[in-house]
Tab-separated table of C-alpha atoms in Angstrom:
chain	number	residue	atom	x	y	z
A	87	ILE	CA	0.149	0.095	0.139
A	88	GLY	CA	2.824	2.400	0.553
A	89	MET	CA	4.471	1.556	-2.544
A	90	LEU	CA	1.159	2.280	-4.290
A	91	GLU	CA	1.037	5.831	-2.384
A	92	VAL	CA	4.304	6.540	-3.595
A	93	VAL	CA	3.395	5.782	-7.376
A	94	GLU	CA	0.185	7.561	-6.915
A	95	SER	CA	1.973	10.483	-5.780
A	96	ASN	CA	4.284	10.510	-8.270
A	97	PHE	CA	2.301	10.148	-11.152
A	98	ALA	CA	-0.034	12.905	-9.764
A	99	LYS	CA	3.188	15.056	-9.328
A	100	THR	CA	4.211	14.025	-12.977
A	101	MET	CA	0.602	14.441	-14.393
A	102	ALA	CA	0.461	18.044	-13.028
A	103	GLU	CA	3.756	18.759	-14.500
A	104	GLU	CA	2.354	17.984	-18.105
A	105	GLU	CA	-0.429	19.462	-17.641
A	106	THR	CA	1.614	22.671	-16.994
A	107	GLU	CA	4.215	22.180	-19.659
A	108	GLU	CA	1.453	21.449	-22.456
A	109	ALA	CA	-1.021	24.576	-21.033
A	110	GLY	CA	2.438	26.752	-21.567
A	111	ASN	CA	3.435	25.129	-24.685
A	112	ASP	CA	-0.209	25.463	-26.089
A	113	ALA	CA	0.145	29.312	-25.082
A	114	GLU	CA	3.315	29.812	-26.880
A	115	TYR	CA	1.546	27.713	-29.616
A	116	GLN	CA	-1.495	30.062	-29.911
A	117	LYS	CA	1.161	33.278	-29.502
A	118	THR	CA	3.316	31.784	-32.277
A	119	THR	CA	0.221	31.104	-34.746
A	120	GLN	CA	-1.110	34.626	-34.160
A	121	GLU	CA	2.678	36.165	-34.741
A	122	ASN	CA	2.456	34.399	-37.885
A	123	LYS	CA	-1.207	35.421	-38.982
A	124	VAL	CA	0.038	38.695	-38.188
A	125	LEU	CA	2.998	38.872	-40.048
A	126	ASN	CA	1.398	36.785	-42.922
A	127	ALA	CA	-1.645	39.875	-43.336
A	128	MET	CA	1.456	42.373	-43.030
A	129	ARG	CA	3.085	40.877	-45.585
A	130	ASN	CA	-0.109	40.497	-47.960
A	131	LYS	CA	-0.553	44.327	-47.382
A	132	ASP	CA	3.057	45.056	-48.373
A	133	VAL	CA	2.502	42.963	-51.313
A	134	GLU	CA	-0.703	44.996	-52.282
A	135	TYR	CA	1.153	48.036	-51.320
A	136	LYS	CA	3.835	47.211	-53.368
A	137	THR	CA	2.029	46.223	-56.602
A	138	GLN	CA	0.390	49.914	-56.580
A	139	GLU	CA	2.803	51.720	-56.329
A	140	TYR	CA	4.446	49.542	-59.287
A	141	LYS	CA	2.096	50.391	-61.003
A	142	GLY	CA	1.517	54.157	-60.022
A	143	LEU	CA	5.438	54.431	-60.593
A	144	ASP	CA	5.264	52.196	-64.463
A	145	LYS	CA	2.234	55.005	-65.391
A	146	ALA	CA	4.634	57.516	-65.061
A	147	ILE	CA	7.293	55.835	-66.260
A	148	THR	CA	5.642	55.560	-69.195
A	149	ASP	CA	3.595	59.486	-69.175
A	150	MET	CA	7.316	61.028	-68.740
A	151	SER	CA	8.857	58.945	-71.792
A	152	ALA	CA	5.857	60.254	-73.712
A	153	ASP	CA	6.708	64.136	-72.382
A	154	TYR	CA	10.619	63.084	-72.979
A	155	ASP	CA	9.406	62.338	-76.587
A	156	THR	CA	7.605	65.292	-76.992
A	157	ALA	CA	10.056	67.036	-75.408
A	158	THR	CA	12.907	66.125	-77.755
A	159	GLN	CA	10.515	66.516	-80.711
A	160	GLU	CA	10.039	70.130	-79.624
A	161	LEU	CA	13.682	70.741	-79.350
A	162	ALA	CA	14.697	69.397	-82.653
A	163	ALA	CA	12.471	71.865	-84.274
A	164	VAL	CA	13.310	75.062	-82.389
A	165	LYS	CA	17.085	73.702	-83.180
A	166	GLU	CA	16.163	73.716	-86.605
A	167	TYR	CA	14.091	76.934	-86.501
A	168	PHE	CA	16.868	78.788	-84.678
A	169	GLY	CA	19.249	77.181	-87.702
A	170	LYS	CA	17.576	78.882	-90.094
A	171	LEU	CA	16.664	81.929	-88.409
A	172	LYS	CA	20.722	82.180	-87.935
A	173	GLU	CA	21.540	82.414	-91.282
A	174	ARG	CA	19.226	84.869	-91.913
A	175	CYS	CA	20.578	86.845	-88.792
A	176	VAL	CA	24.159	86.420	-88.620
A	177	ALA	CA	26.054	88.972	-91.066
A	178	LYS	CA	28.668	86.922	-93.189
A	179	PRO	CA	31.323	89.211	-94.397
A	180	GLU	CA	31.397	89.456	-98.208
A	181	SER	CA	34.511	88.387	-100.277
A	182	TYR	CA	36.680	90.706	-102.121
A	183	GLU	CA	35.206	89.966	-105.180
A	184	GLU	CA	31.540	90.821	-104.418
A	185	ARG	CA	32.727	94.329	-102.629
A	186	ARG	CA	34.864	94.520	-106.015
A	187	ARG	CA	31.805	93.703	-108.209
A	188	ARG	CA	29.139	96.120	-106.098
A	189	ARG	CA	31.245	99.123	-106.176
A	190	GLN	CA	31.657	98.390	-109.587
A	191	LYS	CA	28.622	98.802	-110.389
A	192	GLU	CA	27.988	101.380	-107.865
A	193	LEU	CA	30.078	103.560	-110.095
A	194	GLU	CA	28.998	102.483	-112.834
A	195	GLY	CA	25.340	103.948	-111.714
A	196	LEU	CA	27.164	107.022	-110.535
A	197	LYS	CA	28.883	107.584	-113.814
A	198	GLU	CA	25.923	106.944	-115.901
A	199	ALA	CA	23.876	109.528	-113.510
A	200	MET	CA	26.540	112.295	-113.923
A	201	SER	CA	26.165	111.744	-117.886
A	202	ILE	CA	22.603	111.994	-118.227
A	203	LEU	CA	22.766	115.280	-115.653
A	204	GLU	CA	25.543	116.783	-117.986
A	205	GLY	CA	23.733	116.153	-120.643
A	206	SER	CA	19.941	117.550	-119.617
A	207	ASN	CA	18.778	121.098	-120.094
A	208	GLY	CA	22.058	122.708	-121.339
A	209	GLY	CA	25.040	121.259	-120.056
A	210	SER	CA	26.699	121.366	-116.674
A	211	ASN	CA	24.525	124.063	-114.800
A	212	ALA	CA	21.447	121.639	-114.770
A	213	PHE	CA	21.101	122.311	-111.327
A	214	LEU	CA	22.943	125.307	-110.278
A	215	GLN	CA	20.736	127.525	-107.925
A	216	ARG	CA	19.914	130.384	-108.665
A	217	GLN	CA	19.389	133.531	-106.537
A	218	ARG	CA	16.120	135.323	-106.297
A	219	GLY	CA	15.403	138.705	-105.668
A	220	ALA	CA	14.531	139.790	-102.186
A	221	ARG	CA	11.121	138.845	-101.057
């Protein structure tokens, strides 16, 4: 009988230890399960937000690429216009031959005008001023 009491006591003690350990393990399991649920939910939200961010950035890239293409075309047009405008506005020095030819034509024109003036109204006094009487 004494031995049965010792065995019962050891059994009760072991059972209490096992129940306590099982309760602790159950609590730890519940805690770990809850942490995993929270972690999983956070990761799912992260994936959702990053997907939205990716779509937004992809759209921004598309828009900016279109803007870049438009700006590049405008720049090319402005450079072309500037080149044409520069050709018209920038003074180019005349070559010696061009200046000589222009001067020769000018001298010929002046000689012709002088001969016309000398030939009209009786000679070289065609454009002489005449003094009028006092007023």
